Amino acid sequence: MAVGVFDSGLGGLTVLDAIAARLPDLPLVYLGDNKHTPYGVRDAEDIFNLTCAGVERLWAEGCDLVILACNTASAAALKRMQETWLPPNKRVLGVFVPMIEALTERRWGDNSPPREVEVKHVALFATPATVASRAFQRELAFRAIGVDVEAQPCGGVVDAIEQGDEILAEALVTSHVEALMRRMPHPEAAILGCTHYPLVQDAFQKALGEQVQVYSQPKLVAESLEDYLARHPELVGSGTVSRFLTTGDPIRVSGKATQFLRYPIKFESA
Ligand code: DGL
């Protein structure tokens, strides 16, 4: 048994990389749904069906615990999966909650009522589907009161990163940050709510200014997973094999993944 990491494509490798660095002995099976990427422009029904299919594939690899590294899947499908679809012996966790817990200074599993927190103005940058779901605002409202969230759908950024066009990606980041700051001139914190954005984190920080605290997911998710597994050791199995699976063309995806993370990665066909 290993832990599964699901993403719509390559972006979740930023999360996998951070998990592997923090938990080097944990076998991880990554599944990228490259055939259907990007999810960020799909509707909620579509994202739900594709995400369920991906998670089922990871169960077949012996992964009883699956991390949805994809923000869009976490935002648009996870709640419905947990409420209507997931069998009792399986767990699926998303990547939003660890960020919200960090923002609201909570530890995992702290279910106390929402309270006032230090940060009052939060900028959220994410895909159009994630922004449309309002999942971030919903999860935040369970934990904090009096926090104003301004969300910016960052059209084009994922595509520019996937195409390796750094100049375009940075120009788009600057224009999305400017658009958000016209509506919220002084955010105290910014959430990078998409798997790809850590790769252009410097551009976000530069456009936002040094005074804005930028929350990036991979490290927070890895810390939170370590904590979760310490509480649920039964979900760590005896498997030793880490694998990279894709619904797309494994040769093409391996090449892109190697470009993306700057070390060799070999994908197999899912
Ligand atoms: N993985 C997606 C996310 O984090 C970005 C790529 C996509 O739109 O599929 O939202």
PDB file of C-alpha atoms and ligand atoms in Angstrom:
ATOM      1  CA  MET A   1       0.000   0.000   0.000  1.00  0.00           C
ATOM      2  CA  ALA A   2       1.244   3.454  -0.820  1.00  0.00           C
ATOM      3  CA  VAL A   3      -0.184   6.941  -0.648  1.00  0.00           C
ATOM      4  CA  GLY A   4      -1.734   8.219  -3.876  1.00  0.00           C
ATOM      5  CA  VAL A   5      -1.275  11.712  -5.267  1.00  0.00           C
ATOM      6  CA  PHE A   6      -3.776  12.737  -7.922  1.00  0.00           C
ATOM      7  CA  ASP A   7      -3.622  15.732 -10.211  1.00  0.00           C
ATOM      8  CA  SER A   8      -5.198  16.893 -13.435  1.00  0.00           C
ATOM      9  CA  GLY A   9      -1.750  16.797 -15.026  1.00  0.00           C
ATOM     10  CA  LEU A  10       1.765  17.829 -14.157  1.00  0.00           C
ATOM     11  CA  GLY A  11       1.166  20.583 -11.602  1.00  0.00           C
ATOM     12  CA  GLY A  12       0.710  18.157  -8.710  1.00  0.00           C
ATOM     13  CA  LEU A  13       4.366  17.226  -9.078  1.00  0.00           C
ATOM     14  CA  THR A  14       5.119  20.368  -7.022  1.00  0.00           C
ATOM     15  CA  VAL A  15       3.125  18.792  -4.177  1.00  0.00           C
ATOM     16  CA  LEU A  16       4.592  15.320  -4.714  1.00  0.00           C
ATOM     17  CA  ASP A  17       8.093  16.776  -4.662  1.00  0.00           C
ATOM     18  CA  ALA A  18       7.506  18.447  -1.295  1.00  0.00           C
ATOM     19  CA  ILE A  19       5.925  15.278   0.170  1.00  0.00           C
ATOM     20  CA  ALA A  20       8.826  13.127  -1.062  1.00  0.00           C
ATOM     21  CA  ALA A  21      11.335  15.565   0.471  1.00  0.00           C
ATOM     22  CA  ARG A  22       9.578  15.534   3.843  1.00  0.00           C
ATOM     23  CA  LEU A  23       8.676  11.812   3.916  1.00  0.00           C
ATOM     24  CA  PRO A  24      11.446  10.154   1.869  1.00  0.00           C
ATOM     25  CA  ASP A  25      10.529   6.610   2.957  1.00  0.00           C
ATOM     26  CA  LEU A  26       6.866   6.878   2.008  1.00  0.00           C
ATOM     27  CA  PRO A  27       6.000   5.116  -1.273  1.00  0.00           C
ATOM     28  CA  LEU A  28       3.951   7.480  -3.461  1.00  0.00           C
ATOM     29  CA  VAL A  29       1.927   6.687  -6.559  1.00  0.00           C
ATOM     30  CA  TYR A  30       1.291   9.757  -8.700  1.00  0.00           C
ATOM     31  CA  LEU A  31      -1.492   9.845 -11.256  1.00  0.00           C
ATOM     32  CA  GLY A  32      -1.699  12.723 -13.716  1.00  0.00           C
ATOM     33  CA  ASP A  33      -4.869  12.911 -15.799  1.00  0.00           C
ATOM     34  CA  ASN A  34      -2.961  14.470 -18.681  1.00  0.00           C
ATOM     35  CA  LYS A  35      -5.518  13.211 -21.168  1.00  0.00           C
ATOM     36  CA  HIS A  36      -8.135  15.565 -19.705  1.00  0.00           C
ATOM     37  CA  THR A  37      -6.019  18.451 -18.447  1.00  0.00           C
ATOM     38  CA  PRO A  38      -6.710  21.296 -17.766  1.00  0.00           C
ATOM     39  CA  TYR A  39      -9.507  20.934 -15.214  1.00  0.00           C
ATOM     40  CA  GLY A  40      -9.545  24.654 -14.424  1.00  0.00           C
ATOM     41  CA  VAL A  41     -11.861  25.485 -17.305  1.00  0.00           C
ATOM     42  CA  ARG A  42     -14.241  22.481 -16.904  1.00  0.00           C
ATOM     43  CA  ASP A  43     -17.590  22.437 -15.112  1.00  0.00           C
ATOM     44  CA  ALA A  44     -18.083  20.891 -11.660  1.00  0.00           C
ATOM     45  CA  GLU A  45     -19.835  17.726 -12.927  1.00  0.00           C
ATOM     46  CA  ASP A  46     -17.030  16.960 -15.313  1.00  0.00           C
ATOM     47  CA  ILE A  47     -14.357  17.567 -12.653  1.00  0.00           C
ATOM     48  CA  PHE A  48     -16.231  15.303 -10.208  1.00  0.00           C
ATOM     49  CA  ASN A  49     -16.449  12.407 -12.700  1.00  0.00           C
ATOM     50  CA  LEU A  50     -12.819  12.681 -13.812  1.00  0.00           C
ATOM     51  CA  THR A  51     -11.539  12.970 -10.250  1.00  0.00           C
ATOM     52  CA  CYS A  52     -13.529   9.922  -9.071  1.00  0.00           C
ATOM     53  CA  ALA A  53     -12.111   7.895 -11.985  1.00  0.00           C
ATOM     54  CA  GLY A  54      -8.556   8.959 -11.076  1.00  0.00           C
ATOM     55  CA  VAL A  55      -9.006   8.127  -7.408  1.00  0.00           C
ATOM     56  CA  GLU A  56     -10.412   4.679  -8.279  1.00  0.00           C
ATOM     57  CA  ARG A  57      -7.326   4.029 -10.388  1.00  0.00           C
ATOM     58  CA  LEU A  58      -5.140   4.860  -7.389  1.00  0.00           C
ATOM     59  CA  TRP A  59      -7.156   2.506  -5.172  1.00  0.00           C
ATOM     60  CA  ALA A  60      -6.210  -0.219  -7.652  1.00  0.00           C
ATOM     61  CA  GLU A  61      -2.576   0.592  -6.801  1.00  0.00           C
ATOM     62  CA  GLY A  62      -3.320  -0.101  -3.136  1.00  0.00           C
ATOM     63  CA  CYS A  63      -3.583   3.544  -2.128  1.00  0.00           C
ATOM     64  CA  ASP A  64      -6.298   3.772   0.518  1.00  0.00           C
ATOM     65  CA  LEU A  65      -5.321   7.369   1.134  1.00  0.00           C
ATOM     66  CA  VAL A  66      -5.300   9.715  -1.856  1.00  0.00           C
ATOM     67  CA  ILE A  67      -4.222  13.350  -1.809  1.00  0.00           C
ATOM     68  CA  LEU A  68      -5.961  15.536  -4.364  1.00  0.00           C
ATOM     69  CA  ALA A  69      -2.981  17.707  -5.234  1.00  0.00           C
ATOM     70  CA  CYS A  70      -5.162  19.558  -7.722  1.00  0.00           C
ATOM     71  CA  ASN A  71      -6.841  22.646  -6.256  1.00  0.00           C
ATOM     72  CA  THR A  72      -9.536  22.579  -8.891  1.00  0.00           C
ATOM     73  CA  ALA A  73     -10.478  18.982  -7.980  1.00  0.00           C
ATOM     74  CA  SER A  74     -10.217  19.788  -4.256  1.00  0.00           C
ATOM     75  CA  ALA A  75     -12.475  22.807  -4.719  1.00  0.00           C
ATOM     76  CA  ALA A  76     -15.023  21.462  -7.178  1.00  0.00           C
ATOM     77  CA  ALA A  77     -15.268  17.740  -6.324  1.00  0.00           C
ATOM     78  CA  LEU A  78     -13.898  16.806  -2.894  1.00  0.00           C
ATOM     79  CA  LYS A  79     -16.862  17.772  -0.720  1.00  0.00           C
ATOM     80  CA  ARG A  80     -19.287  15.852  -2.972  1.00  0.00           C
ATOM     81  CA  MET A  81     -16.928  12.841  -3.045  1.00  0.00           C
ATOM     82  CA  GLN A  82     -16.682  12.770   0.742  1.00  0.00           C
ATOM     83  CA  GLU A  83     -20.420  13.200   1.223  1.00  0.00           C
ATOM     84  CA  THR A  84     -21.794  10.891  -1.470  1.00  0.00           C
ATOM     85  CA  TRP A  85     -19.191   8.611  -2.947  1.00  0.00           C
ATOM     86  CA  LEU A  86     -16.331   7.594  -0.701  1.00  0.00           C
ATOM     87  CA  PRO A  87     -16.473   4.142   0.968  1.00  0.00           C
ATOM     88  CA  PRO A  88     -15.731   4.134   4.724  1.00  0.00           C
ATOM     89  CA  ASN A  89     -12.341   2.390   4.380  1.00  0.00           C
ATOM     90  CA  LYS A  90     -10.870   5.011   2.029  1.00  0.00           C
ATOM     91  CA  ARG A  91      -9.702   8.585   2.567  1.00  0.00           C
ATOM     92  CA  VAL A  92      -9.330  11.438   0.109  1.00  0.00           C
ATOM     93  CA  LEU A  93      -7.783  14.687   1.322  1.00  0.00           C
ATOM     94  CA  GLY A  94      -7.537  17.976  -0.515  1.00  0.00           C
ATOM     95  CA  VAL A  95      -4.960  20.731  -0.568  1.00  0.00           C
ATOM     96  CA  PHE A  96      -7.086  23.676   0.549  1.00  0.00           C
ATOM     97  CA  VAL A  97      -7.522  22.867   4.212  1.00  0.00           C
ATOM     98  CA  PRO A  98      -3.788  22.822   5.128  1.00  0.00           C
ATOM     99  CA  MET A  99      -3.451  26.318   3.667  1.00  0.00           C
ATOM    100  CA  ILE A 100      -6.500  27.615   5.478  1.00  0.00           C
ATOM    101  CA  GLU A 101      -5.259  26.094   8.726  1.00  0.00           C
ATOM    102  CA  ALA A 102      -1.928  27.873   8.284  1.00  0.00           C
ATOM    103  CA  LEU A 103      -3.697  31.133   7.500  1.00  0.00           C
ATOM    104  CA  THR A 104      -5.982  30.817  10.527  1.00  0.00           C
ATOM    105  CA  GLU A 105      -3.239  29.519  12.849  1.00  0.00           C
ATOM    106  CA  ARG A 106      -5.002  26.224  13.552  1.00  0.00           C
ATOM    107  CA  ARG A 107      -3.632  22.761  14.017  1.00  0.00           C
ATOM    108  CA  TRP A 108      -5.034  19.825  12.073  1.00  0.00           C
ATOM    109  CA  GLY A 109      -8.332  18.614  13.485  1.00  0.00           C
ATOM    110  CA  ASP A 110      -9.017  21.739  15.551  1.00  0.00           C
ATOM    111  CA  ASN A 111     -12.785  21.889  15.112  1.00  0.00           C
ATOM    112  CA  SER A 112     -13.452  24.722  17.533  1.00  0.00           C
ATOM    113  CA  PRO A 113     -15.902  27.430  16.372  1.00  0.00           C
ATOM    114  CA  PRO A 114     -14.732  30.111  13.935  1.00  0.00           C
ATOM    115  CA  ARG A 115     -12.826  32.945  15.580  1.00  0.00           C
ATOM    116  CA  GLU A 116     -11.171  36.251  14.752  1.00  0.00           C
ATOM    117  CA  VAL A 117      -7.718  35.861  13.260  1.00  0.00           C
ATOM    118  CA  GLU A 118      -4.922  38.316  12.646  1.00  0.00           C
ATOM    119  CA  VAL A 119      -5.216  38.483   8.882  1.00  0.00           C
ATOM    120  CA  LYS A 120      -8.235  40.433   7.586  1.00  0.00           C
ATOM    121  CA  HIS A 121      -7.667  40.843   3.836  1.00  0.00           C
ATOM    122  CA  VAL A 122      -6.789  37.792   1.782  1.00  0.00           C
ATOM    123  CA  ALA A 123      -6.115  37.584  -1.940  1.00  0.00           C
ATOM    124  CA  LEU A 124      -6.838  34.247  -3.607  1.00  0.00           C
ATOM    125  CA  PHE A 125      -5.300  33.391  -6.976  1.00  0.00           C
ATOM    126  CA  ALA A 126      -6.664  30.241  -8.646  1.00  0.00           C
ATOM    127  CA  THR A 127      -8.151  28.723 -11.784  1.00  0.00           C
ATOM    128  CA  PRO A 128     -11.587  29.915 -12.988  1.00  0.00           C
ATOM    129  CA  ALA A 129     -13.247  26.660 -11.755  1.00  0.00           C
ATOM    130  CA  THR A 130     -11.696  26.962  -8.285  1.00  0.00           C
ATOM    131  CA  VAL A 131     -12.783  30.590  -7.974  1.00  0.00           C
ATOM    132  CA  ALA A 132     -16.302  29.737  -9.195  1.00  0.00           C
ATOM    133  CA  SER A 133     -16.663  26.952  -6.602  1.00  0.00           C
ATOM    134  CA  ARG A 134     -16.181  29.384  -3.657  1.00  0.00           C
ATOM    135  CA  ALA A 135     -14.788  26.379  -1.756  1.00  0.00           C
ATOM    136  CA  PHE A 136     -11.996  28.471  -0.257  1.00  0.00           C
ATOM    137  CA  GLN A 137     -14.438  30.986   1.229  1.00  0.00           C
ATOM    138  CA  ARG A 138     -16.631  28.117   2.526  1.00  0.00           C
ATOM    139  CA  GLU A 139     -13.746  26.322   4.277  1.00  0.00           C
ATOM    140  CA  LEU A 140     -12.432  29.607   5.647  1.00  0.00           C
ATOM    141  CA  ALA A 141     -15.846  30.524   7.096  1.00  0.00           C
ATOM    142  CA  PHE A 142     -15.774  27.303   9.189  1.00  0.00           C
ATOM    143  CA  ARG A 143     -12.596  28.518  10.861  1.00  0.00           C
ATOM    144  CA  ALA A 144     -12.430  32.314  10.877  1.00  0.00           C
ATOM    145  CA  ILE A 145     -14.680  35.331  11.078  1.00  0.00           C
ATOM    146  CA  GLY A 146     -14.190  38.816   9.694  1.00  0.00           C
ATOM    147  CA  VAL A 147     -11.838  37.843   6.866  1.00  0.00           C
ATOM    148  CA  ASP A 148     -12.416  39.537   3.538  1.00  0.00           C
ATOM    149  CA  VAL A 149     -11.437  37.353   0.532  1.00  0.00           C
ATOM    150  CA  GLU A 150     -10.948  38.731  -2.969  1.00  0.00           C
ATOM    151  CA  ALA A 151     -10.489  36.022  -5.589  1.00  0.00           C
ATOM    152  CA  GLN A 152      -8.836  36.398  -8.983  1.00  0.00           C
ATOM    153  CA  PRO A 153      -9.351  33.743 -11.689  1.00  0.00           C
ATOM    154  CA  CYS A 154      -5.936  33.588 -13.347  1.00  0.00           C
ATOM    155  CA  GLY A 155      -6.786  32.630 -16.913  1.00  0.00           C
ATOM    156  CA  GLY A 156      -3.823  31.615 -19.074  1.00  0.00           C
ATOM    157  CA  VAL A 157      -1.197  31.119 -16.358  1.00  0.00           C
ATOM    158  CA  VAL A 158      -1.386  27.301 -16.294  1.00  0.00           C
ATOM    159  CA  ASP A 159      -1.141  27.098 -20.084  1.00  0.00           C
ATOM    160  CA  ALA A 160       1.845  29.479 -20.208  1.00  0.00           C
ATOM    161  CA  ILE A 161       3.688  27.435 -17.551  1.00  0.00           C
ATOM    162  CA  GLU A 162       2.876  24.146 -19.315  1.00  0.00           C
ATOM    163  CA  GLN A 163       4.234  25.608 -22.550  1.00  0.00           C
ATOM    164  CA  GLY A 164       7.411  26.678 -20.751  1.00  0.00           C
ATOM    165  CA  ASP A 165       6.747  30.335 -21.636  1.00  0.00           C
ATOM    166  CA  GLU A 166       8.081  32.017 -18.488  1.00  0.00           C
ATOM    167  CA  ILE A 167       7.849  35.536 -19.896  1.00  0.00           C
ATOM    168  CA  LEU A 168       4.158  35.156 -20.716  1.00  0.00           C
ATOM    169  CA  ALA A 169       3.457  33.451 -17.365  1.00  0.00           C
ATOM    170  CA  GLU A 170       5.092  36.308 -15.456  1.00  0.00           C
ATOM    171  CA  ALA A 171       3.313  38.971 -17.514  1.00  0.00           C
ATOM    172  CA  LEU A 172      -0.031  37.277 -16.844  1.00  0.00           C
ATOM    173  CA  VAL A 173       0.736  37.006 -13.113  1.00  0.00           C
ATOM    174  CA  THR A 174       1.506  40.739 -12.985  1.00  0.00           C
ATOM    175  CA  SER A 175      -1.713  41.636 -14.747  1.00  0.00           C
ATOM    176  CA  HIS A 176      -3.822  39.307 -12.548  1.00  0.00           C
ATOM    177  CA  VAL A 177      -2.238  40.741  -9.395  1.00  0.00           C
ATOM    178  CA  GLU A 178      -2.891  44.290 -10.622  1.00  0.00           C
ATOM    179  CA  ALA A 179      -6.509  43.405 -11.393  1.00  0.00           C
ATOM    180  CA  LEU A 180      -7.003  42.019  -7.896  1.00  0.00           C
ATOM    181  CA  MET A 181      -5.272  44.946  -6.221  1.00  0.00           C
ATOM    182  CA  ARG A 182      -7.610  47.384  -7.945  1.00  0.00           C
ATOM    183  CA  ARG A 183     -10.386  45.689  -5.935  1.00  0.00           C
ATOM    184  CA  MET A 184      -8.337  45.020  -2.766  1.00  0.00           C
ATOM    185  CA  PRO A 185      -5.440  47.486  -2.618  1.00  0.00           C
ATOM    186  CA  HIS A 186      -3.811  46.157   0.560  1.00  0.00           C
ATOM    187  CA  PRO A 187      -4.061  42.375   1.012  1.00  0.00           C
ATOM    188  CA  GLU A 188      -2.035  41.090   3.979  1.00  0.00           C
ATOM    189  CA  ALA A 189      -1.859  37.543   2.673  1.00  0.00           C
ATOM    190  CA  ALA A 190      -2.054  35.886  -0.723  1.00  0.00           C
ATOM    191  CA  ILE A 191      -3.008  32.282  -1.374  1.00  0.00           C
ATOM    192  CA  LEU A 192      -1.546  30.606  -4.438  1.00  0.00           C
ATOM    193  CA  GLY A 193      -4.434  28.205  -4.972  1.00  0.00           C
ATOM    194  CA  CYS A 194      -3.188  26.256  -7.964  1.00  0.00           C
ATOM    195  CA  THR A 195      -0.552  23.562  -8.307  1.00  0.00           C
ATOM    196  CA  HIS A 196       1.361  25.497 -10.955  1.00  0.00           C
ATOM    197  CA  TYR A 197       1.715  28.817  -9.178  1.00  0.00           C
ATOM    198  CA  PRO A 198       4.620  27.859  -6.857  1.00  0.00           C
ATOM    199  CA  LEU A 199       6.682  27.749 -10.049  1.00  0.00           C
ATOM    200  CA  VAL A 200       6.049  31.490 -10.521  1.00  0.00           C
ATOM    201  CA  GLN A 201       5.921  32.384  -6.837  1.00  0.00           C
ATOM    202  CA  ASP A 202       8.633  35.045  -7.228  1.00  0.00           C
ATOM    203  CA  ALA A 203       6.551  36.824  -9.856  1.00  0.00           C
ATOM    204  CA  PHE A 204       3.538  36.832  -7.500  1.00  0.00           C
ATOM    205  CA  GLN A 205       5.660  38.132  -4.619  1.00  0.00           C
ATOM    206  CA  LYS A 206       7.216  40.845  -6.779  1.00  0.00           C
ATOM    207  CA  ALA A 207       3.859  42.041  -8.104  1.00  0.00           C
ATOM    208  CA  LEU A 208       2.230  41.927  -4.667  1.00  0.00           C
ATOM    209  CA  GLY A 209       5.122  43.556  -2.784  1.00  0.00           C
ATOM    210  CA  GLU A 210       7.284  42.212   0.039  1.00  0.00           C
ATOM    211  CA  GLN A 211       4.752  43.191   2.724  1.00  0.00           C
ATOM    212  CA  VAL A 212       2.273  40.535   1.505  1.00  0.00           C
ATOM    213  CA  GLN A 213       2.729  37.059   2.949  1.00  0.00           C
ATOM    214  CA  VAL A 214       2.431  34.524   0.153  1.00  0.00           C
ATOM    215  CA  TYR A 215       1.131  31.062   1.146  1.00  0.00           C
ATOM    216  CA  SER A 216       2.314  28.332  -1.165  1.00  0.00           C
ATOM    217  CA  GLN A 217       0.872  24.867  -0.880  1.00  0.00           C
ATOM    218  CA  PRO A 218       3.470  22.160  -1.388  1.00  0.00           C
ATOM    219  CA  LYS A 219       5.297  22.604   1.918  1.00  0.00           C
ATOM    220  CA  LEU A 220       2.097  23.104   3.926  1.00  0.00           C
ATOM    221  CA  VAL A 221       0.493  20.008   2.393  1.00  0.00           C
ATOM    222  CA  ALA A 222       3.587  17.895   3.111  1.00  0.00           C
ATOM    223  CA  GLU A 223       3.655  19.026   6.752  1.00  0.00           C
ATOM    224  CA  SER A 224      -0.037  18.372   7.128  1.00  0.00           C
ATOM    225  CA  LEU A 225       0.263  14.890   5.588  1.00  0.00           C
ATOM    226  CA  GLU A 226       3.065  13.993   7.982  1.00  0.00           C
ATOM    227  CA  ASP A 227       0.862  15.045  10.865  1.00  0.00           C
ATOM    228  CA  TYR A 228      -2.111  13.102   9.451  1.00  0.00           C
ATOM    229  CA  LEU A 229      -0.124   9.894   8.970  1.00  0.00           C
ATOM    230  CA  ALA A 230       1.225  10.125  12.509  1.00  0.00           C
ATOM    231  CA  ARG A 231      -2.419  10.108  13.658  1.00  0.00           C
ATOM    232  CA  HIS A 232      -3.516   7.430  11.163  1.00  0.00           C
ATOM    233  CA  PRO A 233      -0.567   5.044  10.842  1.00  0.00           C
ATOM    234  CA  GLU A 234      -2.956   2.353   9.554  1.00  0.00           C
ATOM    235  CA  LEU A 235      -3.093   4.281   6.278  1.00  0.00           C
ATOM    236  CA  VAL A 236       0.644   3.816   5.686  1.00  0.00           C
ATOM    237  CA  GLY A 237       1.053   0.399   4.162  1.00  0.00           C
ATOM    238  CA  SER A 238       3.954  -1.901   3.529  1.00  0.00           C
ATOM    239  CA  GLY A 239       4.390  -1.100  -0.167  1.00  0.00           C
ATOM    240  CA  THR A 240       7.756   0.097  -1.319  1.00  0.00           C
ATOM    241  CA  VAL A 241       7.153   1.014  -4.927  1.00  0.00           C
ATOM    242  CA  SER A 242       6.720   4.596  -6.036  1.00  0.00           C
ATOM    243  CA  ARG A 243       5.221   5.010  -9.509  1.00  0.00           C
ATOM    244  CA  PHE A 244       4.270   7.784 -11.885  1.00  0.00           C
ATOM    245  CA  LEU A 245       1.148   7.060 -13.924  1.00  0.00           C
ATOM    246  CA  THR A 246      -0.514   9.115 -16.636  1.00  0.00           C
ATOM    247  CA  THR A 247      -3.684   8.869 -18.673  1.00  0.00           C
ATOM    248  CA  GLY A 248      -1.777  10.656 -21.443  1.00  0.00           C
ATOM    249  CA  ASP A 249       1.192   9.676 -23.586  1.00  0.00           C
ATOM    250  CA  PRO A 250       3.890   8.483 -21.126  1.00  0.00           C
ATOM    251  CA  ILE A 251       6.823   9.509 -23.309  1.00  0.00           C
ATOM    252  CA  ARG A 252       5.550  13.021 -23.866  1.00  0.00           C
ATOM    253  CA  VAL A 253       4.478  13.409 -20.226  1.00  0.00           C
ATOM    254  CA  SER A 254       7.863  12.119 -18.938  1.00  0.00           C
ATOM    255  CA  GLY A 255       9.638  14.727 -21.079  1.00  0.00           C
ATOM    256  CA  LYS A 256       7.433  17.542 -19.819  1.00  0.00           C
ATOM    257  CA  ALA A 257       7.660  16.371 -16.208  1.00  0.00           C
ATOM    258  CA  THR A 258      11.447  16.322 -16.387  1.00  0.00           C
ATOM    259  CA  GLN A 259      11.346  19.881 -17.747  1.00  0.00           C
ATOM    260  CA  PHE A 260       8.881  20.882 -15.042  1.00  0.00           C
ATOM    261  CA  LEU A 261      10.806  19.561 -12.020  1.00  0.00           C
ATOM    262  CA  ARG A 262      14.281  19.684 -13.578  1.00  0.00           C
ATOM    263  CA  TYR A 263      15.133  16.073 -12.753  1.00  0.00           C
ATOM    264  CA  PRO A 264      14.341  12.888 -14.700  1.00  0.00           C
ATOM    265  CA  ILE A 265      10.908  11.353 -14.126  1.00  0.00           C
ATOM    266  CA  LYS A 266       9.589   8.322 -15.976  1.00  0.00           C
ATOM    267  CA  PHE A 267       5.827   7.986 -16.371  1.00  0.00           C
ATOM    268  CA  GLU A 268       3.975   4.775 -17.183  1.00  0.00           C
ATOM    269  CA  SER A 269       0.612   4.447 -18.883  1.00  0.00           C
ATOM    270  CA  ALA A 270      -2.278   4.316 -16.408  1.00  0.00           C
TER     271      ALA A 270
HETATM  272  N1  DGL B   1      -3.970  21.293 -11.120  1.00  0.00           N
HETATM  273  C1  DGL B   1      -4.844  22.429 -11.349  1.00  0.00           C
HETATM  274  C2  DGL B   1      -5.073  23.186 -10.049  1.00  0.00           C
HETATM  275  O1  DGL B   1      -4.338  23.096  -9.107  1.00  0.00           O
HETATM  276  C3  DGL B   1      -4.272  23.353 -12.384  1.00  0.00           C
HETATM  277  C4  DGL B   1      -4.267  22.777 -13.773  1.00  0.00           C
HETATM  278  C5  DGL B   1      -5.661  22.530 -14.331  1.00  0.00           C
HETATM  279  O2  DGL B   1      -6.421  23.499 -14.563  1.00  0.00           O
HETATM  280  O3  DGL B   1      -5.985  21.376 -14.518  1.00  0.00           O
HETATM  281  O4  DGL B   1      -6.030  23.931  -9.948  1.00  0.00           O
END
